[in-house]
Tab-separated table of C-alpha atoms in Angstrom:
chain	number	residue	atom	x	y	z
A	1053	UNK	CA	13.051	71.011	41.200
A	1054	UNK	CA	14.502	74.139	39.736
A	1055	UNK	CA	13.559	75.130	35.911
A	1056	UNK	CA	17.205	74.407	35.043
A	1057	UNK	CA	17.086	70.809	36.406
A	1058	UNK	CA	13.890	70.165	34.832
A	1059	UNK	CA	15.270	71.116	31.639
A	1060	UNK	CA	18.279	68.727	32.115
A	1061	UNK	CA	15.943	66.053	33.282
A	1062	UNK	CA	13.729	66.376	30.116
A	1063	UNK	CA	16.788	66.377	28.036
A	1064	UNK	CA	18.055	63.255	29.442
A	1065	UNK	CA	14.307	61.650	29.336
A	1066	UNK	CA	14.392	62.651	25.669
A	1067	UNK	CA	17.956	60.963	25.001
A	1068	UNK	CA	16.489	57.887	26.802
A	1069	UNK	CA	13.467	57.882	24.467
A	1070	UNK	CA	15.540	58.527	21.364
A	1071	UNK	CA	17.813	55.696	22.517
A	1072	UNK	CA	14.979	53.269	22.873
A	1073	UNK	CA	13.569	54.220	19.506
A	1074	UNK	CA	16.877	53.568	18.066
A	1075	UNK	CA	17.275	50.319	19.710
A	1076	UNK	CA	13.601	49.301	19.054
A	1077	UNK	CA	14.120	50.144	15.492
A	1078	UNK	CA	17.365	48.066	15.455
A	1079	UNK	CA	15.936	45.126	16.915
A	1080	UNK	CA	12.779	45.421	14.539
A	1081	UNK	CA	14.898	45.315	11.535
A	1082	UNK	CA	16.930	42.409	13.017
A	1083	UNK	CA	13.635	40.758	13.744
A	1084	UNK	CA	12.503	41.235	9.975
A	1085	UNK	CA	15.761	40.062	8.689
A	1086	UNK	CA	15.585	37.026	10.836
A	1087	UNK	CA	11.982	36.211	9.931
A	1088	UNK	CA	12.437	36.761	6.076
A	1089	UNK	CA	16.145	35.564	5.478
A	1090	UNK	CA	16.945	31.992	4.347
A	1091	UNK	CA	17.785	29.672	7.073
A	1092	UNK	CA	21.471	29.386	7.095
A	1093	UNK	CA	23.437	26.056	7.572
A	1094	UNK	CA	21.077	23.825	5.788
A	1095	UNK	CA	22.257	20.576	3.736
A	1096	UNK	CA	20.511	19.685	0.646
A	1097	UNK	CA	17.896	17.376	1.080
A	1098	UNK	CA	17.020	18.110	4.641
A	1099	UNK	CA	13.781	17.799	6.231
A	1100	UNK	CA	12.219	18.185	9.620
A	1101	UNK	CA	9.692	15.831	11.197
A	1102	UNK	CA	7.294	17.355	13.751
A	1103	UNK	CA	6.170	14.417	15.998
A	1104	UNK	CA	3.154	14.407	18.338
A	1105	UNK	CA	3.801	16.102	21.480
A	1106	UNK	CA	6.759	18.414	20.118
A	1107	UNK	CA	6.785	22.024	21.405
A	1108	UNK	CA	8.343	24.984	19.686
A	1109	UNK	CA	11.451	24.537	21.599
A	1110	UNK	CA	11.825	20.734	20.690
A	1111	UNK	CA	11.425	21.812	17.153
A	1112	UNK	CA	14.051	24.285	17.371
A	1113	UNK	CA	16.346	21.607	18.950
A	1114	UNK	CA	15.772	19.384	15.757
A	1115	UNK	CA	16.570	22.511	13.622
A	1116	UNK	CA	19.684	22.987	15.258
A	1117	UNK	CA	20.611	19.306	15.144
A	1118	UNK	CA	19.872	19.847	11.305
A	1119	UNK	CA	22.690	22.541	11.071
A	1120	UNK	CA	20.298	25.444	11.131
A	1121	UNK	CA	22.033	28.578	12.644
A	1122	UNK	CA	20.852	32.293	13.448
A	1123	UNK	CA	17.776	33.360	15.206
A	1124	UNK	CA	17.455	33.565	18.829
A	1125	UNK	CA	14.839	31.459	20.769
A	1126	UNK	CA	12.951	34.650	21.713
A	1127	UNK	CA	12.937	35.762	18.091
A	1128	UNK	CA	11.378	32.351	17.014
A	1129	UNK	CA	8.869	32.469	19.834
A	1130	UNK	CA	7.917	36.054	18.783
A	1131	UNK	CA	7.571	34.990	15.195
A	1132	UNK	CA	5.360	31.884	16.019
A	1133	UNK	CA	3.063	34.261	18.213
A	1134	UNK	CA	2.747	36.720	15.497
A	1135	UNK	CA	1.791	33.834	12.846
A	1136	UNK	CA	-0.529	32.248	15.161
A	1137	UNK	CA	1.578	29.057	15.027
A	1138	UNK	CA	2.383	28.835	18.764
A	1139	UNK	CA	0.912	25.952	20.239
A	1140	UNK	CA	-0.495	24.841	16.562
A	1141	UNK	CA	2.550	23.139	15.010
A	1142	UNK	CA	1.134	20.166	13.147
A	1143	UNK	CA	2.681	16.737	13.039
A	1144	UNK	CA	4.436	15.753	9.717
A	1145	UNK	CA	7.506	15.948	7.631
A	1146	UNK	CA	8.450	19.544	6.270
A	1147	UNK	CA	10.944	20.032	3.599
A	1148	UNK	CA	13.736	22.540	4.508
A	1149	UNK	CA	14.947	23.805	1.163
A	1150	UNK	CA	18.029	26.316	0.781
A	1151	UNK	CA	15.680	29.233	0.279
A	1152	UNK	CA	13.280	28.238	3.192
A	1153	UNK	CA	12.605	31.235	5.786
A	1154	UNK	CA	11.594	30.971	9.445
A	1155	UNK	CA	8.384	32.785	8.474
A	1156	UNK	CA	7.739	30.104	5.549
A	1157	UNK	CA	8.577	27.149	7.803
A	1158	UNK	CA	6.361	28.202	10.850
A	1159	UNK	CA	3.557	29.116	8.419
A	1160	UNK	CA	3.958	25.646	6.770
A	1161	UNK	CA	4.132	23.863	10.237
A	1162	UNK	CA	0.968	25.902	11.433
A	1163	UNK	CA	-1.071	24.939	8.041
A	1164	UNK	CA	0.081	21.330	7.885
A	1165	UNK	CA	2.102	21.712	4.464
A	1166	UNK	CA	3.728	18.452	4.979
A	1167	UNK	CA	5.915	16.609	2.651
A	1168	UNK	CA	3.991	13.432	1.027
A	1169	UNK	CA	5.597	10.355	0.098
A	1170	UNK	CA	3.662	7.281	-1.944
A	1171	UNK	CA	3.639	3.761	-0.947
A	1172	UNK	CA	1.920	1.567	-3.742
A	1173	UNK	CA	0.320	-1.998	-2.850
A	1174	UNK	CA	0.183	-3.932	-5.870
A	1175	UNK	CA	-2.829	-5.990	-6.938
A	1176	UNK	CA	-2.237	-9.569	-6.361
A	1177	UNK	CA	0.372	-9.427	-3.550
A	1178	UNK	CA	0.131	-11.522	-0.645
A	1179	UNK	CA	0.945	-10.668	2.953
A	1180	UNK	CA	4.416	-11.660	2.606
A	1181	UNK	CA	4.922	-9.305	-0.242
A	1182	UNK	CA	3.306	-6.607	1.370
A	1183	UNK	CA	5.489	-6.962	4.560
A	1184	UNK	CA	8.609	-7.021	2.424
A	1185	UNK	CA	7.713	-3.936	0.450
A	1186	UNK	CA	6.795	-1.818	3.763
A	1187	UNK	CA	10.026	-3.150	5.178
A	1188	UNK	CA	11.887	-1.463	2.250
A	1189	UNK	CA	10.179	1.560	2.292
A	1190	UNK	CA	12.180	4.571	3.386
A	1191	UNK	CA	10.762	7.083	5.822
A	1192	UNK	CA	8.322	4.733	7.508
A	1193	UNK	CA	8.664	3.686	11.182
A	1194	UNK	CA	8.911	-0.044	11.479
A	1195	UNK	CA	6.267	-1.089	13.940
A	1196	UNK	CA	4.685	-4.116	12.131
A	1197	UNK	CA	7.778	-5.993	11.158
A	1198	UNK	CA	8.312	-7.540	14.614
A	1199	UNK	CA	4.711	-8.710	14.840
A	1200	UNK	CA	3.232	-12.010	13.860
A	1201	UNK	CA	-0.018	-11.954	12.063
A	1202	UNK	CA	-2.140	-12.449	14.978
A	1203	UNK	CA	-0.313	-9.514	16.918
A	1204	UNK	CA	-0.428	-7.497	13.757
A	1205	UNK	CA	-4.176	-7.751	13.577
A	1206	UNK	CA	-4.688	-7.130	17.268
A	1207	UNK	CA	-2.542	-3.764	16.802
A	1208	UNK	CA	-4.948	-2.824	13.791
A	1209	UNK	CA	-8.089	-3.567	16.254
A	1210	UNK	CA	-8.962	-6.754	14.322
A	1211	UNK	CA	-7.955	-9.311	16.935
A	1212	UNK	CA	-8.651	-13.025	15.657
A	1213	UNK	CA	-9.075	-11.929	12.107
A	1214	UNK	CA	-6.586	-13.458	9.340
A	1215	UNK	CA	-4.718	-10.587	7.698
A	1216	UNK	CA	-4.466	-12.183	4.159
A	1217	UNK	CA	-6.493	-10.046	1.497
A	1218	UNK	CA	-7.557	-7.550	3.928
A	1219	UNK	CA	-5.654	-4.458	2.508
A	1220	UNK	CA	-6.688	-2.802	-0.711
A	1221	UNK	CA	-4.082	-2.382	-3.677
A	1222	UNK	CA	-3.959	1.272	-4.158
A	1223	UNK	CA	-1.370	4.030	-3.693
A	1224	UNK	CA	-1.364	5.518	-0.140
A	1225	UNK	CA	0.247	8.829	1.018
A	1226	UNK	CA	2.275	9.064	4.070
A	1227	UNK	CA	4.701	11.545	5.605
A	1228	UNK	CA	7.571	11.396	7.992
A	1229	UNK	CA	6.752	10.231	11.413
A	1230	UNK	CA	3.952	7.667	9.941
A	1231	UNK	CA	4.572	4.032	10.459
A	1232	UNK	CA	3.902	0.848	8.412
A	1233	UNK	CA	0.719	0.378	10.988
A	1234	UNK	CA	-0.585	3.828	9.819
A	1235	UNK	CA	-0.283	2.612	6.235
A	1236	UNK	CA	-1.851	-0.705	6.699
A	1237	UNK	CA	-4.804	1.033	8.637
A	1238	UNK	CA	-5.551	3.164	5.734
A	1239	UNK	CA	-5.336	0.057	3.389
A	1240	UNK	CA	-7.607	-2.139	5.613
A	1241	UNK	CA	-10.180	0.937	5.817
A	1242	UNK	CA	-9.979	1.018	2.029
A	1243	UNK	CA	-10.597	-2.626	1.585
A	1244	UNK	CA	-13.447	-2.512	4.243
A	1245	UNK	CA	-15.154	0.187	1.971
A	1246	UNK	CA	-14.549	-1.518	-1.304
A	1247	UNK	CA	-15.583	-4.951	-0.135
A	1248	UNK	CA	-18.838	-3.433	1.290
A	1249	UNK	CA	-19.666	-1.631	-1.876
A	1250	UNK	CA	-19.090	-4.749	-3.890
A	1251	UNK	CA	-21.169	-6.937	-1.522
A	1252	UNK	CA	-24.016	-4.494	-1.627
A	1253	UNK	CA	-24.090	-4.303	-5.442
A	1254	UNK	CA	-23.761	-8.223	-6.117
A	1255	UNK	CA	-25.606	-10.091	-8.479
A	1256	UNK	CA	-29.100	-11.375	-6.564
A	1257	UNK	CA	-28.217	-15.048	-7.571
A	1258	UNK	CA	-24.568	-15.140	-6.352
A	1259	UNK	CA	-23.653	-18.344	-4.799
A	1260	UNK	CA	-21.627	-16.460	-2.286
A	1261	UNK	CA	-22.915	-16.514	1.377
A	1262	UNK	CA	-21.071	-13.545	2.940
A	1263	UNK	CA	-18.567	-10.893	2.045
A	1264	UNK	CA	-15.725	-12.941	3.546
A	1265	UNK	CA	-16.374	-15.650	0.852
A	1266	UNK	CA	-16.527	-12.726	-1.858
A	1267	UNK	CA	-13.065	-11.698	-0.662
A	1268	UNK	CA	-11.665	-15.152	-0.824
A	1269	UNK	CA	-12.968	-15.718	-4.365
A	1270	UNK	CA	-11.919	-12.080	-5.657
A	1271	UNK	CA	-8.327	-13.073	-4.499
A	1272	UNK	CA	-8.402	-16.097	-6.627
A	1273	UNK	CA	-9.582	-14.287	-9.534
A	1274	UNK	CA	-7.029	-11.556	-9.068
A	1275	UNK	CA	-4.319	-14.209	-9.113
A	1276	UNK	CA	-5.733	-16.079	-12.214
A	1277	UNK	CA	-5.533	-13.289	-14.741
A	1278	UNK	CA	-3.926	-9.826	-15.308
A	1279	UNK	CA	-6.504	-9.132	-17.982
A	1280	UNK	CA	-8.955	-6.939	-16.718
A	1281	UNK	CA	-11.706	-7.847	-19.256
A	1282	UNK	CA	-11.152	-11.693	-18.410
A	1283	UNK	CA	-11.841	-11.192	-14.637
A	1284	UNK	CA	-15.723	-11.260	-15.005
A	1285	UNK	CA	-15.477	-14.286	-17.178
A	1286	UNK	CA	-13.293	-16.368	-14.625
A	1287	UNK	CA	-15.554	-14.990	-11.850
A	1288	UNK	CA	-18.490	-16.526	-13.727
A	1289	UNK	CA	-16.742	-19.843	-14.364
A	1290	UNK	CA	-15.839	-20.221	-10.689
A	1291	UNK	CA	-19.603	-19.103	-9.661
A	1292	UNK	CA	-20.697	-22.036	-12.130
A	1293	UNK	CA	-18.349	-24.553	-10.553
A	1294	UNK	CA	-19.580	-23.653	-7.120
A	1295	UNK	CA	-23.135	-24.168	-7.886
A	1296	UNK	CA	-22.318	-27.306	-9.639
A	1297	UNK	CA	-20.553	-28.608	-6.709
A	1298	UNK	CA	-17.317	-28.975	-8.932
A	1299	UNK	CA	-13.874	-28.388	-7.578
A	1300	UNK	CA	-12.343	-25.235	-8.544
A	1301	UNK	CA	-9.020	-26.772	-9.477
A	1302	UNK	CA	-6.905	-23.536	-9.503
A	1303	UNK	CA	-3.146	-23.314	-9.248
A	1304	UNK	CA	-2.727	-20.315	-7.147
A	1305	UNK	CA	-4.470	-21.776	-4.348
A	1306	UNK	CA	-2.107	-24.670	-4.445
A	1307	UNK	CA	0.832	-22.383	-4.614
A	1308	UNK	CA	-0.370	-20.337	-1.501
A	1309	UNK	CA	-0.745	-23.528	0.317
A	1310	UNK	CA	2.741	-24.682	-0.335
A	1311	UNK	CA	3.965	-21.554	1.342
A	1312	UNK	CA	7.750	-21.411	1.620
A	1313	UNK	CA	8.164	-24.662	0.072
A	1314	UNK	CA	7.237	-23.227	-3.332
A	1315	UNK	CA	10.005	-23.056	-5.525
A	1316	UNK	CA	8.573	-21.375	-8.536
A	1317	UNK	CA	7.411	-24.655	-10.198
A	1318	UNK	CA	4.240	-26.571	-9.538
A	1319	UNK	CA	4.216	-30.172	-10.310
A	1320	UNK	CA	1.817	-33.042	-10.438
A	1321	UNK	CA	2.679	-33.941	-6.808
A	1322	UNK	CA	1.725	-30.546	-5.735
A	1323	UNK	CA	-1.622	-30.925	-7.197
A	1324	UNK	CA	-2.377	-34.236	-5.443
A	1325	UNK	CA	-0.818	-33.263	-2.025
A	1326	UNK	CA	-3.793	-32.489	0.151
A	1327	UNK	CA	-3.614	-29.017	2.073
A	1328	UNK	CA	-6.434	-26.532	3.180
A	1329	UNK	CA	-5.755	-24.471	0.076
A	1330	UNK	CA	-5.517	-27.360	-2.438
A	1331	UNK	CA	-8.638	-26.933	-4.527
A	1332	UNK	CA	-7.878	-29.974	-6.424
A	1333	UNK	CA	-8.220	-32.332	-3.587
A	1334	UNK	CA	-10.944	-30.092	-1.727
A	1335	UNK	CA	-14.275	-28.746	-2.772
A	1336	UNK	CA	-15.373	-25.154	-2.259
A	1337	UNK	CA	-13.459	-22.157	-1.341
A	1338	UNK	CA	-10.143	-22.091	0.605
A	1339	UNK	CA	-10.403	-20.939	4.342
A	1340	UNK	CA	-8.872	-17.326	3.414
A	1341	UNK	CA	-7.941	-15.166	0.796
A	1342	UNK	CA	-4.679	-16.077	-1.060
A	1343	UNK	CA	-3.831	-12.487	-2.005
A	1344	UNK	CA	-4.814	-8.999	-2.117
A	1345	UNK	CA	-7.629	-8.476	-4.655
A	1346	UNK	CA	-8.151	-5.012	-6.208
A	1347	UNK	CA	-11.383	-3.354	-6.929
A	1348	UNK	CA	-11.676	-4.701	-10.262
A	1349	UNK	CA	-11.495	-8.399	-9.119
A	1350	UNK	CA	-14.067	-7.565	-6.530
A	1351	UNK	CA	-16.501	-6.023	-8.992
A	1352	UNK	CA	-15.828	-9.132	-11.296
A	1353	UNK	CA	-16.955	-11.267	-8.346
A	1354	UNK	CA	-19.934	-9.053	-7.517
A	1355	UNK	CA	-21.136	-9.358	-11.245
A	1356	UNK	CA	-19.801	-12.220	-12.981
A	1357	UNK	CA	-20.242	-12.524	-16.723
A	1358	UNK	CA	-22.820	-14.910	-17.668
A	1359	UNK	CA	-21.958	-17.978	-19.958
A	1360	UNK	CA	-21.512	-21.573	-19.970
A	1361	UNK	CA	-17.621	-22.239	-19.554
A	1362	UNK	CA	-16.552	-24.367	-16.921
A	1363	UNK	CA	-12.767	-24.942	-18.038
A	1364	UNK	CA	-9.901	-22.463	-18.931
A	1365	UNK	CA	-6.358	-22.855	-19.835
A	1366	UNK	CA	-3.752	-20.269	-20.971
A	1367	UNK	CA	-3.657	-19.417	-24.516
A	1368	UNK	CA	-0.005	-19.799	-24.589
A	1369	UNK	CA	0.593	-17.319	-27.099
A	1370	UNK	CA	2.274	-14.776	-25.007
A	1371	UNK	CA	-0.841	-12.461	-24.597
A	1372	UNK	CA	-1.510	-13.626	-21.145
A	1373	UNK	CA	-5.128	-14.462	-22.213
A	1374	UNK	CA	-7.013	-17.665	-21.524
A	1375	UNK	CA	-8.972	-20.254	-23.701
A	1376	UNK	CA	-12.524	-20.926	-22.401
A	1377	UNK	CA	-14.485	-24.055	-22.754
A	1378	UNK	CA	-18.000	-25.443	-21.622
A	1379	UNK	CA	-17.181	-29.117	-22.051
A	1380	UNK	CA	-14.035	-31.061	-21.042
A	1381	UNK	CA	-13.644	-32.227	-24.545
A	1382	UNK	CA	-13.307	-28.875	-25.811
A	1383	UNK	CA	-11.056	-28.073	-22.870
A	1384	UNK	CA	-8.742	-30.886	-24.010
A	1385	UNK	CA	-8.454	-29.492	-27.583
A	1386	UNK	CA	-7.552	-26.167	-25.911
A	1387	UNK	CA	-4.849	-27.897	-23.828
A	1388	UNK	CA	-3.426	-29.625	-26.717
A	1389	UNK	CA	-3.292	-26.207	-28.542
A	1390	UNK	CA	-1.736	-24.699	-25.586
A	1391	UNK	CA	1.101	-27.564	-25.285
A	1392	UNK	CA	1.622	-27.151	-29.106
A	1393	UNK	CA	2.635	-23.540	-28.545
A	1394	UNK	CA	4.556	-24.371	-25.243
A	1395	UNK	CA	6.707	-26.829	-27.128
A	1396	UNK	CA	7.347	-24.251	-29.639
A	1397	UNK	CA	8.122	-21.432	-27.280
A	1398	UNK	CA	9.762	-23.662	-24.521
A	1399	UNK	CA	12.208	-21.645	-22.707
A	1400	UNK	CA	13.410	-21.399	-18.922
A	1401	UNK	CA	10.884	-18.802	-17.743
A	1402	UNK	CA	7.737	-20.523	-19.169
A	1403	UNK	CA	4.928	-20.151	-16.435
A	1404	UNK	CA	5.096	-23.013	-13.689
A	1405	UNK	CA	1.571	-24.038	-14.938
A	1406	UNK	CA	2.843	-25.003	-18.080
A	1407	UNK	CA	5.347	-27.158	-16.784
A	1408	UNK	CA	2.725	-29.042	-14.925
A	1409	UNK	CA	0.784	-29.581	-17.897
A	1410	UNK	CA	3.819	-30.848	-19.909
A	1411	UNK	CA	4.879	-33.288	-17.072
A	1412	UNK	CA	1.357	-34.678	-17.113
A	1413	UNK	CA	1.046	-34.821	-20.879
A	1414	UNK	CA	4.538	-36.591	-21.082
A	1415	UNK	CA	3.439	-39.177	-18.669
A	1416	UNK	CA	0.066	-40.012	-20.250
A	1417	UNK	CA	0.650	-38.752	-24.015
A	1418	UNK	CA	-1.247	-36.079	-25.449
A	1419	UNK	CA	-4.247	-36.499	-23.344
A	1420	UNK	CA	-3.425	-35.174	-19.772
A	1421	UNK	CA	-6.017	-35.676	-17.068
A	1422	UNK	CA	-8.274	-33.157	-16.102
A	1423	UNK	CA	-6.489	-31.820	-12.824
A	1424	UNK	CA	-3.061	-31.480	-14.847
A	1425	UNK	CA	-5.152	-29.704	-17.623
A	1426	UNK	CA	-6.710	-27.365	-15.210
A	1427	UNK	CA	-3.021	-26.624	-14.005
A	1428	UNK	CA	-2.564	-24.674	-17.079
A	1429	UNK	CA	-5.267	-22.166	-16.169
A	1430	UNK	CA	-4.464	-18.672	-15.198
C-alpha cells in the first residue's frame, strides 16, 4: 500500500471513529434522557403489579398496556442491568406517579418498595363478618370466597380445625397481587402467637384446660363488653361460674347458635331453645369460639379479676357498662334498675338483650326469672 493510499485509509478510519463517537454520544444522551425522563402516557392513579414469575419483558408488556410510551426494550434491558435489577424484580404493587422515571421504577422494583394497603379485622367480628369484609376489600384476589369453612382451613394448612375465632383482630398490610388467603394466613399466625402468649402467662388457678378453651371464653368476653376495663371482671365472673358448675347464661352464645335465624332481637323462646351454643340450656363452654377475640380479651381471660360477682346486667344508662352482683337478690335489684332506665329511654334501637328482659318482666311482673335477667347481661 502506497503512502498516499495509507493516508486516505487513515483519514477514512478517522472519519469512521468520529462518526462512531458521535453516534455513541447521541445514543448515550438518548439513553440518559430515557432513563431520567418521566414516563409518558400514564393515567392518574395507575399502578403496576409484578407477580411471581414475571420477567422484565412481561413487566414491559404490562407497562405498555397501562399506556406507557417511549423507551426501547433494549434501553430497558440496559438500564435494568446497570441498576442490578435484571432478574431481581420483586413481587408487589408499584405506584406509577406522573413524575416517575424508568430509573426510579426499576430501582423501586429492585428494592421492593411496594404500595401497601390496610385491612383491619375488627374485634368481635365472627367469620361471616370477616368473609364479607374481605370480599369488599379492593386489590385483594378473591380465593377464599368460593371455599366453605372446611376447604378454607385446608387451604390454610389447618385441615379439620374450626375457623371461628382463629384470626387476630388487627390491621394487616397487603399489596397488589396478594389474596384474601394471604391476609388470613397472617391473621391466623398472629392469633397463634397471641393465644400462645396468653396461655403461657395464664393464672395458675385457671379453670381452663387448654388454649382452645381459653380462645372460646375470650370470644365470649369480647362479645359481652366493649369496655376494656370490664373484660377482666367479666372473665373473672365466668371463671367463677365454671368452677361452681353454674351455666354461663350468656346471650352472645345464643345469638351465635341462632345463626342466620337471628333477626336482631333475642326473645325468651330463643333462650329456651336448645342448641350446642345455648349456654342457658347447656353447662360449660360452647363447642367453638363465637367471634374473633382481641388481645385484650385474651389477656383478661388469662388473668381474670378477683372478686365474688356471679351476675351482671347492662347498666342501661347509655355508658355501655355493666352492673355486677354477688347474689341473685342483688342481681334482681340491678335488673329492676335496668328495667326502670329501659322504660325511660325506650326506643327502637334498644339492645336486643333489653327486649328479652322486658318481655319476661311483662309476663311475670317486676321480678323476671334468672335466665331472662341474665339476658340483659353484656
